[in-house]
Protein backbone atom coordinates (compact mmCIF):
# COMPACT_ATOMS: atom_id res chain seq x y z
CA UNK A 1 0.00 0.00 0.00
CA UNK A 2 3.01 2.31 0.38
CA UNK A 3 3.56 2.76 -3.38
CA UNK A 4 -0.02 3.57 -4.36
CA UNK A 5 -0.95 5.65 -1.31
CA UNK A 6 2.08 7.18 0.45
CA UNK A 7 4.44 7.86 -2.48
CA UNK A 8 2.06 10.19 -4.39
CA UNK A 9 1.52 12.19 -1.19
CA UNK A 10 5.27 12.39 -0.47
CA UNK A 11 6.08 13.37 -4.06
CA UNK A 12 3.31 16.00 -4.42
CA UNK A 13 5.56 18.89 -3.39
CA UNK A 14 8.49 17.66 -5.50
CA UNK A 15 7.01 18.46 -8.92
CA UNK A 16 10.34 18.51 -10.82
CA UNK A 17 11.71 15.33 -9.23
CA UNK A 18 12.06 12.08 -11.14
CA UNK A 19 10.89 9.08 -9.17
CA UNK A 20 13.01 5.97 -9.66
CA UNK A 21 11.11 2.91 -8.57
CA UNK A 22 13.25 -0.19 -7.93
CA UNK A 23 10.32 -2.42 -6.99
CA UNK A 24 9.26 -3.41 -10.54
CA UNK A 25 6.02 -1.47 -10.07
CA UNK A 26 5.60 2.28 -10.58
CA UNK A 27 3.66 4.51 -8.26
CA UNK A 28 0.73 4.89 -10.63
CA UNK A 29 -0.90 7.85 -8.87
CA UNK A 30 2.20 10.05 -8.53
CA UNK A 31 2.32 12.96 -10.97
CA UNK A 32 6.11 12.95 -11.29
CA UNK A 33 8.13 11.56 -14.17
CA UNK A 34 9.08 7.97 -13.33
CA UNK A 35 11.68 5.40 -14.22
CA UNK A 36 10.69 1.88 -13.23
CA UNK A 37 13.42 -0.68 -12.66
CA UNK A 38 12.17 -4.21 -13.26
CA UNK A 39 14.38 -6.44 -11.16
CA UNK A 40 12.04 -9.36 -10.58
CA UNK A 41 11.48 -11.62 -13.60
CA UNK A 42 8.52 -13.21 -11.83
CA UNK A 43 6.73 -9.87 -12.05
CA UNK A 44 6.32 -10.61 -15.78
CA UNK A 45 3.33 -12.84 -16.44
CA UNK A 46 4.93 -14.79 -19.32
CA UNK A 47 7.94 -15.72 -17.19
CA UNK A 48 5.82 -16.43 -14.12
CA UNK A 49 3.37 -18.72 -15.92
CA UNK A 50 6.23 -20.81 -17.32
CA UNK A 51 6.74 -22.15 -13.78
CA UNK A 52 4.18 -24.67 -12.49
CA UNK A 53 1.96 -23.01 -9.84
CA UNK A 54 2.80 -25.73 -7.32
CA UNK A 55 6.50 -24.83 -7.66
CA UNK A 56 6.17 -21.05 -7.70
CA UNK A 57 7.96 -18.98 -5.09
CA UNK A 58 5.52 -16.08 -5.18
CA UNK A 59 2.27 -16.00 -3.30
CA UNK A 60 -1.14 -15.74 -4.90
CA UNK A 61 -1.37 -12.17 -3.52
CA UNK A 62 1.92 -11.25 -5.23
CA UNK A 63 0.71 -12.74 -8.51
CA UNK A 64 -2.53 -10.71 -8.31
CA UNK A 65 -0.54 -7.59 -7.39
CA UNK A 66 1.74 -7.98 -10.41
CA UNK A 67 -1.18 -8.80 -12.70
CA UNK A 68 -2.98 -5.61 -11.69
CA UNK A 69 -0.09 -3.18 -11.34
CA UNK A 70 2.44 -4.22 -13.99
CA UNK A 71 0.34 -3.10 -16.99
CA UNK A 72 -0.45 0.21 -15.25
CA UNK A 73 3.20 0.65 -14.27
CA UNK A 74 4.55 0.01 -17.74
CA UNK A 75 2.08 2.49 -19.26
CA UNK A 76 2.65 5.06 -16.49
CA UNK A 77 6.47 5.00 -16.54
CA UNK A 78 8.42 7.46 -18.64
CA UNK A 79 11.15 4.82 -18.95
CA UNK A 80 11.38 1.14 -18.05
CA UNK A 81 14.73 -0.48 -17.28
CA UNK A 82 15.36 -4.23 -16.95
CA UNK A 83 18.43 -5.95 -15.53
CA UNK A 84 18.84 -8.40 -18.41
CA UNK A 85 18.10 -8.62 -22.11
CA UNK A 86 15.94 -11.69 -21.46
CA UNK A 87 13.76 -9.74 -19.05
CA UNK A 88 13.63 -6.71 -21.39
CA UNK A 89 12.54 -8.94 -24.28
CA UNK A 90 9.79 -10.50 -22.15
CA UNK A 91 8.54 -7.07 -21.06
CA UNK A 92 8.60 -5.72 -24.62
CA UNK A 93 6.76 -8.79 -25.88
CA UNK A 94 4.13 -8.60 -23.17
CA UNK A 95 3.56 -4.84 -23.09
CA UNK A 96 4.63 -3.71 -26.56
CA UNK A 97 6.99 -0.95 -25.52
CA UNK A 98 10.77 -0.63 -25.61
CA UNK A 99 12.66 -1.45 -22.44
CA UNK A 100 16.21 -0.34 -21.73
CA UNK A 101 18.75 -2.77 -20.27
CA UNK A 102 21.21 -1.86 -17.53
CA UNK A 103 23.11 -4.90 -16.32
CA UNK A 104 24.08 -5.29 -12.68
CA UNK A 105 27.47 -3.73 -12.07
CA UNK A 106 30.72 -5.56 -11.45
CA UNK A 107 34.14 -4.18 -10.57
CA UNK A 108 35.91 -5.80 -13.51
CA UNK A 109 39.31 -4.70 -12.22
CA UNK A 110 39.06 -7.32 -9.44
CA UNK A 111 38.31 -10.23 -11.79
CA UNK A 112 41.77 -10.83 -13.26
CA UNK A 113 43.34 -10.89 -9.80
CA UNK A 114 40.77 -13.43 -8.62
CA UNK A 115 41.23 -15.67 -11.62
CA UNK A 116 45.01 -15.80 -11.37
CA UNK A 117 45.02 -16.23 -7.61
CA UNK A 118 46.53 -12.90 -6.57
CA UNK A 119 43.94 -12.28 -3.88
CA UNK A 120 44.99 -13.55 -0.44
CA UNK A 121 42.01 -15.59 0.70
CA UNK A 122 43.65 -16.96 3.82
CA UNK A 123 43.21 -20.56 2.65
CA UNK A 124 40.82 -22.38 0.36
CA UNK A 125 37.93 -20.32 -0.87
CA UNK A 126 34.91 -20.49 -3.04
CA UNK A 127 32.76 -18.61 -5.49
CA UNK A 128 29.28 -18.60 -4.00
CA UNK A 129 26.06 -18.52 -6.05
CA UNK A 130 22.92 -18.10 -3.92
CA UNK A 131 19.55 -18.06 -5.62
CA UNK A 132 16.39 -19.98 -6.32
CA UNK A 133 17.44 -22.25 -9.18
CA UNK A 134 15.09 -21.03 -11.88
CA UNK A 135 16.20 -21.79 -15.45
CA UNK A 136 16.46 -18.08 -16.28
CA UNK A 137 19.18 -17.77 -13.61
CA UNK A 138 21.49 -19.65 -16.03
CA UNK A 139 23.18 -21.86 -13.46
CA UNK A 140 24.11 -24.18 -16.33
CA UNK A 141 26.12 -21.34 -17.90
CA UNK A 142 27.82 -20.69 -14.57
CA UNK A 143 28.83 -24.36 -14.38
CA UNK A 144 30.09 -24.30 -17.96
CA UNK A 145 32.08 -21.08 -17.41
CA UNK A 146 33.66 -22.33 -14.19
CA UNK A 147 34.54 -25.61 -15.90
CA UNK A 148 36.19 -23.80 -18.84
CA UNK A 149 38.19 -21.58 -16.49
CA UNK A 150 39.23 -24.59 -14.44
CA UNK A 151 40.32 -26.52 -17.56
CA UNK A 152 42.40 -23.52 -18.67
CA UNK A 153 44.01 -23.41 -15.21
CA UNK A 154 42.57 -19.94 -14.59
CA UNK A 155 40.98 -21.02 -11.30
CA UNK A 156 43.38 -20.85 -8.34
CA UNK A 157 44.04 -24.12 -6.50
CA UNK A 158 41.54 -24.56 -3.71
CA UNK A 159 38.94 -22.24 -5.23
CA UNK A 160 35.63 -24.08 -5.53
CA UNK A 161 32.19 -23.24 -6.84
CA UNK A 162 29.33 -23.51 -4.35
CA UNK A 163 25.72 -23.34 -5.46
CA UNK A 164 23.04 -22.84 -2.83
CA UNK A 165 19.36 -22.58 -3.61
CA UNK A 166 15.98 -24.23 -3.76
CA UNK A 167 15.04 -26.15 -6.89
CA UNK A 168 11.52 -24.88 -7.60
CA UNK A 169 10.49 -27.31 -10.30
CA UNK A 170 12.54 -30.44 -9.56
CA UNK A 171 14.40 -30.28 -12.89
CA UNK A 172 17.51 -28.32 -11.98
PDB file of C-alpha atoms in Angstrom:
ATOM      1  CA  UNK A   1       0.000   0.000   0.000  1.00  0.00           C
ATOM      2  CA  UNK A   2       3.006   2.310   0.382  1.00  0.00           C
ATOM      3  CA  UNK A   3       3.562   2.758  -3.375  1.00  0.00           C
ATOM      4  CA  UNK A   4      -0.019   3.566  -4.362  1.00  0.00           C
ATOM      5  CA  UNK A   5      -0.946   5.648  -1.307  1.00  0.00           C
ATOM      6  CA  UNK A   6       2.077   7.176   0.447  1.00  0.00           C
ATOM      7  CA  UNK A   7       4.438   7.856  -2.477  1.00  0.00           C
ATOM      8  CA  UNK A   8       2.064  10.188  -4.389  1.00  0.00           C
ATOM      9  CA  UNK A   9       1.524  12.189  -1.194  1.00  0.00           C
ATOM     10  CA  UNK A  10       5.269  12.386  -0.468  1.00  0.00           C
ATOM     11  CA  UNK A  11       6.082  13.367  -4.056  1.00  0.00           C
ATOM     12  CA  UNK A  12       3.309  15.996  -4.417  1.00  0.00           C
ATOM     13  CA  UNK A  13       5.562  18.886  -3.385  1.00  0.00           C
ATOM     14  CA  UNK A  14       8.488  17.661  -5.504  1.00  0.00           C
ATOM     15  CA  UNK A  15       7.014  18.457  -8.920  1.00  0.00           C
ATOM     16  CA  UNK A  16      10.336  18.515 -10.816  1.00  0.00           C
ATOM     17  CA  UNK A  17      11.710  15.335  -9.227  1.00  0.00           C
ATOM     18  CA  UNK A  18      12.060  12.084 -11.138  1.00  0.00           C
ATOM     19  CA  UNK A  19      10.887   9.084  -9.166  1.00  0.00           C
ATOM     20  CA  UNK A  20      13.009   5.975  -9.662  1.00  0.00           C
ATOM     21  CA  UNK A  21      11.106   2.905  -8.568  1.00  0.00           C
ATOM     22  CA  UNK A  22      13.252  -0.194  -7.927  1.00  0.00           C
ATOM     23  CA  UNK A  23      10.323  -2.418  -6.988  1.00  0.00           C
ATOM     24  CA  UNK A  24       9.260  -3.410 -10.542  1.00  0.00           C
ATOM     25  CA  UNK A  25       6.022  -1.471 -10.065  1.00  0.00           C
ATOM     26  CA  UNK A  26       5.602   2.276 -10.579  1.00  0.00           C
ATOM     27  CA  UNK A  27       3.657   4.514  -8.259  1.00  0.00           C
ATOM     28  CA  UNK A  28       0.734   4.886 -10.634  1.00  0.00           C
ATOM     29  CA  UNK A  29      -0.900   7.853  -8.874  1.00  0.00           C
ATOM     30  CA  UNK A  30       2.201  10.045  -8.528  1.00  0.00           C
ATOM     31  CA  UNK A  31       2.322  12.964 -10.969  1.00  0.00           C
ATOM     32  CA  UNK A  32       6.106  12.951 -11.291  1.00  0.00           C
ATOM     33  CA  UNK A  33       8.131  11.556 -14.166  1.00  0.00           C
ATOM     34  CA  UNK A  34       9.082   7.968 -13.334  1.00  0.00           C
ATOM     35  CA  UNK A  35      11.677   5.399 -14.219  1.00  0.00           C
ATOM     36  CA  UNK A  36      10.688   1.876 -13.232  1.00  0.00           C
ATOM     37  CA  UNK A  37      13.421  -0.682 -12.657  1.00  0.00           C
ATOM     38  CA  UNK A  38      12.171  -4.209 -13.259  1.00  0.00           C
ATOM     39  CA  UNK A  39      14.380  -6.442 -11.162  1.00  0.00           C
ATOM     40  CA  UNK A  40      12.045  -9.361 -10.578  1.00  0.00           C
ATOM     41  CA  UNK A  41      11.482 -11.615 -13.595  1.00  0.00           C
ATOM     42  CA  UNK A  42       8.524 -13.206 -11.827  1.00  0.00           C
ATOM     43  CA  UNK A  43       6.727  -9.866 -12.049  1.00  0.00           C
ATOM     44  CA  UNK A  44       6.325 -10.606 -15.782  1.00  0.00           C
ATOM     45  CA  UNK A  45       3.334 -12.844 -16.442  1.00  0.00           C
ATOM     46  CA  UNK A  46       4.932 -14.790 -19.318  1.00  0.00           C
ATOM     47  CA  UNK A  47       7.940 -15.723 -17.193  1.00  0.00           C
ATOM     48  CA  UNK A  48       5.819 -16.431 -14.117  1.00  0.00           C
ATOM     49  CA  UNK A  49       3.369 -18.719 -15.916  1.00  0.00           C
ATOM     50  CA  UNK A  50       6.228 -20.812 -17.318  1.00  0.00           C
ATOM     51  CA  UNK A  51       6.740 -22.149 -13.783  1.00  0.00           C
ATOM     52  CA  UNK A  52       4.180 -24.669 -12.490  1.00  0.00           C
ATOM     53  CA  UNK A  53       1.963 -23.006  -9.842  1.00  0.00           C
ATOM     54  CA  UNK A  54       2.801 -25.729  -7.322  1.00  0.00           C
ATOM     55  CA  UNK A  55       6.495 -24.826  -7.663  1.00  0.00           C
ATOM     56  CA  UNK A  56       6.165 -21.054  -7.701  1.00  0.00           C
ATOM     57  CA  UNK A  57       7.956 -18.980  -5.087  1.00  0.00           C
ATOM     58  CA  UNK A  58       5.522 -16.080  -5.180  1.00  0.00           C
ATOM     59  CA  UNK A  59       2.272 -16.000  -3.304  1.00  0.00           C
ATOM     60  CA  UNK A  60      -1.138 -15.740  -4.898  1.00  0.00           C
ATOM     61  CA  UNK A  61      -1.374 -12.172  -3.525  1.00  0.00           C
ATOM     62  CA  UNK A  62       1.917 -11.251  -5.233  1.00  0.00           C
ATOM     63  CA  UNK A  63       0.709 -12.744  -8.512  1.00  0.00           C
ATOM     64  CA  UNK A  64      -2.525 -10.713  -8.311  1.00  0.00           C
ATOM     65  CA  UNK A  65      -0.540  -7.586  -7.387  1.00  0.00           C
ATOM     66  CA  UNK A  66       1.741  -7.980 -10.409  1.00  0.00           C
ATOM     67  CA  UNK A  67      -1.179  -8.803 -12.702  1.00  0.00           C
ATOM     68  CA  UNK A  68      -2.982  -5.607 -11.685  1.00  0.00           C
ATOM     69  CA  UNK A  69      -0.095  -3.177 -11.343  1.00  0.00           C
ATOM     70  CA  UNK A  70       2.443  -4.223 -13.994  1.00  0.00           C
ATOM     71  CA  UNK A  71       0.341  -3.102 -16.995  1.00  0.00           C
ATOM     72  CA  UNK A  72      -0.447   0.208 -15.252  1.00  0.00           C
ATOM     73  CA  UNK A  73       3.196   0.650 -14.272  1.00  0.00           C
ATOM     74  CA  UNK A  74       4.549   0.011 -17.735  1.00  0.00           C
ATOM     75  CA  UNK A  75       2.085   2.492 -19.261  1.00  0.00           C
ATOM     76  CA  UNK A  76       2.645   5.061 -16.488  1.00  0.00           C
ATOM     77  CA  UNK A  77       6.468   5.000 -16.543  1.00  0.00           C
ATOM     78  CA  UNK A  78       8.417   7.458 -18.645  1.00  0.00           C
ATOM     79  CA  UNK A  79      11.147   4.816 -18.950  1.00  0.00           C
ATOM     80  CA  UNK A  80      11.382   1.136 -18.052  1.00  0.00           C
ATOM     81  CA  UNK A  81      14.728  -0.483 -17.284  1.00  0.00           C
ATOM     82  CA  UNK A  82      15.359  -4.225 -16.948  1.00  0.00           C
ATOM     83  CA  UNK A  83      18.433  -5.952 -15.531  1.00  0.00           C
ATOM     84  CA  UNK A  84      18.838  -8.399 -18.414  1.00  0.00           C
ATOM     85  CA  UNK A  85      18.103  -8.624 -22.107  1.00  0.00           C
ATOM     86  CA  UNK A  86      15.935 -11.693 -21.456  1.00  0.00           C
ATOM     87  CA  UNK A  87      13.762  -9.737 -19.051  1.00  0.00           C
ATOM     88  CA  UNK A  88      13.628  -6.710 -21.386  1.00  0.00           C
ATOM     89  CA  UNK A  89      12.537  -8.942 -24.280  1.00  0.00           C
ATOM     90  CA  UNK A  90       9.790 -10.498 -22.148  1.00  0.00           C
ATOM     91  CA  UNK A  91       8.544  -7.065 -21.057  1.00  0.00           C
ATOM     92  CA  UNK A  92       8.600  -5.725 -24.620  1.00  0.00           C
ATOM     93  CA  UNK A  93       6.761  -8.788 -25.883  1.00  0.00           C
ATOM     94  CA  UNK A  94       4.130  -8.599 -23.166  1.00  0.00           C
ATOM     95  CA  UNK A  95       3.558  -4.839 -23.089  1.00  0.00           C
ATOM     96  CA  UNK A  96       4.629  -3.709 -26.561  1.00  0.00           C
ATOM     97  CA  UNK A  97       6.992  -0.951 -25.520  1.00  0.00           C
ATOM     98  CA  UNK A  98      10.765  -0.633 -25.613  1.00  0.00           C
ATOM     99  CA  UNK A  99      12.657  -1.449 -22.443  1.00  0.00           C
ATOM    100  CA  UNK A 100      16.214  -0.341 -21.731  1.00  0.00           C
ATOM    101  CA  UNK A 101      18.749  -2.770 -20.268  1.00  0.00           C
ATOM    102  CA  UNK A 102      21.210  -1.862 -17.533  1.00  0.00           C
ATOM    103  CA  UNK A 103      23.111  -4.905 -16.322  1.00  0.00           C
ATOM    104  CA  UNK A 104      24.077  -5.288 -12.680  1.00  0.00           C
ATOM    105  CA  UNK A 105      27.471  -3.725 -12.070  1.00  0.00           C
ATOM    106  CA  UNK A 106      30.715  -5.561 -11.452  1.00  0.00           C
ATOM    107  CA  UNK A 107      34.145  -4.185 -10.571  1.00  0.00           C
ATOM    108  CA  UNK A 108      35.905  -5.799 -13.511  1.00  0.00           C
ATOM    109  CA  UNK A 109      39.305  -4.699 -12.215  1.00  0.00           C
ATOM    110  CA  UNK A 110      39.056  -7.323  -9.444  1.00  0.00           C
ATOM    111  CA  UNK A 111      38.306 -10.230 -11.785  1.00  0.00           C
ATOM    112  CA  UNK A 112      41.773 -10.831 -13.265  1.00  0.00           C
ATOM    113  CA  UNK A 113      43.336 -10.894  -9.798  1.00  0.00           C
ATOM    114  CA  UNK A 114      40.765 -13.425  -8.618  1.00  0.00           C
ATOM    115  CA  UNK A 115      41.225 -15.665 -11.619  1.00  0.00           C
ATOM    116  CA  UNK A 116      45.015 -15.797 -11.366  1.00  0.00           C
ATOM    117  CA  UNK A 117      45.024 -16.232  -7.607  1.00  0.00           C
ATOM    118  CA  UNK A 118      46.529 -12.904  -6.570  1.00  0.00           C
ATOM    119  CA  UNK A 119      43.939 -12.282  -3.875  1.00  0.00           C
ATOM    120  CA  UNK A 120      44.988 -13.547  -0.444  1.00  0.00           C
ATOM    121  CA  UNK A 121      42.007 -15.585   0.698  1.00  0.00           C
ATOM    122  CA  UNK A 122      43.653 -16.963   3.821  1.00  0.00           C
ATOM    123  CA  UNK A 123      43.211 -20.556   2.653  1.00  0.00           C
ATOM    124  CA  UNK A 124      40.820 -22.377   0.356  1.00  0.00           C
ATOM    125  CA  UNK A 125      37.928 -20.324  -0.865  1.00  0.00           C
ATOM    126  CA  UNK A 126      34.905 -20.486  -3.041  1.00  0.00           C
ATOM    127  CA  UNK A 127      32.765 -18.615  -5.493  1.00  0.00           C
ATOM    128  CA  UNK A 128      29.277 -18.599  -4.000  1.00  0.00           C
ATOM    129  CA  UNK A 129      26.061 -18.521  -6.046  1.00  0.00           C
ATOM    130  CA  UNK A 130      22.925 -18.100  -3.916  1.00  0.00           C
ATOM    131  CA  UNK A 131      19.546 -18.057  -5.625  1.00  0.00           C
ATOM    132  CA  UNK A 132      16.394 -19.984  -6.323  1.00  0.00           C
ATOM    133  CA  UNK A 133      17.441 -22.251  -9.180  1.00  0.00           C
ATOM    134  CA  UNK A 134      15.091 -21.026 -11.878  1.00  0.00           C
ATOM    135  CA  UNK A 135      16.199 -21.791 -15.452  1.00  0.00           C
ATOM    136  CA  UNK A 136      16.456 -18.075 -16.279  1.00  0.00           C
ATOM    137  CA  UNK A 137      19.180 -17.765 -13.612  1.00  0.00           C
ATOM    138  CA  UNK A 138      21.493 -19.645 -16.027  1.00  0.00           C
ATOM    139  CA  UNK A 139      23.185 -21.863 -13.455  1.00  0.00           C
ATOM    140  CA  UNK A 140      24.105 -24.181 -16.334  1.00  0.00           C
ATOM    141  CA  UNK A 141      26.117 -21.341 -17.900  1.00  0.00           C
ATOM    142  CA  UNK A 142      27.817 -20.693 -14.569  1.00  0.00           C
ATOM    143  CA  UNK A 143      28.832 -24.358 -14.377  1.00  0.00           C
ATOM    144  CA  UNK A 144      30.093 -24.296 -17.965  1.00  0.00           C
ATOM    145  CA  UNK A 145      32.079 -21.083 -17.408  1.00  0.00           C
ATOM    146  CA  UNK A 146      33.660 -22.331 -14.193  1.00  0.00           C
ATOM    147  CA  UNK A 147      34.535 -25.612 -15.904  1.00  0.00           C
ATOM    148  CA  UNK A 148      36.186 -23.799 -18.838  1.00  0.00           C
ATOM    149  CA  UNK A 149      38.192 -21.575 -16.489  1.00  0.00           C
ATOM    150  CA  UNK A 150      39.225 -24.593 -14.444  1.00  0.00           C
ATOM    151  CA  UNK A 151      40.317 -26.515 -17.561  1.00  0.00           C
ATOM    152  CA  UNK A 152      42.401 -23.522 -18.671  1.00  0.00           C
ATOM    153  CA  UNK A 153      44.015 -23.412 -15.206  1.00  0.00           C
ATOM    154  CA  UNK A 154      42.569 -19.939 -14.589  1.00  0.00           C
ATOM    155  CA  UNK A 155      40.980 -21.018 -11.298  1.00  0.00           C
ATOM    156  CA  UNK A 156      43.381 -20.855  -8.339  1.00  0.00           C
ATOM    157  CA  UNK A 157      44.044 -24.116  -6.497  1.00  0.00           C
ATOM    158  CA  UNK A 158      41.536 -24.565  -3.712  1.00  0.00           C
ATOM    159  CA  UNK A 159      38.943 -22.237  -5.230  1.00  0.00           C
ATOM    160  CA  UNK A 160      35.635 -24.077  -5.531  1.00  0.00           C
ATOM    161  CA  UNK A 161      32.194 -23.244  -6.837  1.00  0.00           C
ATOM    162  CA  UNK A 162      29.334 -23.512  -4.347  1.00  0.00           C
ATOM    163  CA  UNK A 163      25.720 -23.340  -5.464  1.00  0.00           C
ATOM    164  CA  UNK A 164      23.041 -22.843  -2.829  1.00  0.00           C
ATOM    165  CA  UNK A 165      19.360 -22.583  -3.606  1.00  0.00           C
ATOM    166  CA  UNK A 166      15.978 -24.225  -3.758  1.00  0.00           C
ATOM    167  CA  UNK A 167      15.043 -26.147  -6.893  1.00  0.00           C
ATOM    168  CA  UNK A 168      11.525 -24.878  -7.597  1.00  0.00           C
ATOM    169  CA  UNK A 169      10.493 -27.315 -10.301  1.00  0.00           C
ATOM    170  CA  UNK A 170      12.544 -30.442  -9.562  1.00  0.00           C
ATOM    171  CA  UNK A 171      14.395 -30.279 -12.887  1.00  0.00           C
ATOM    172  CA  UNK A 172      17.513 -28.322 -11.978  1.00  0.00           C
TER     173      UNK A 172
END
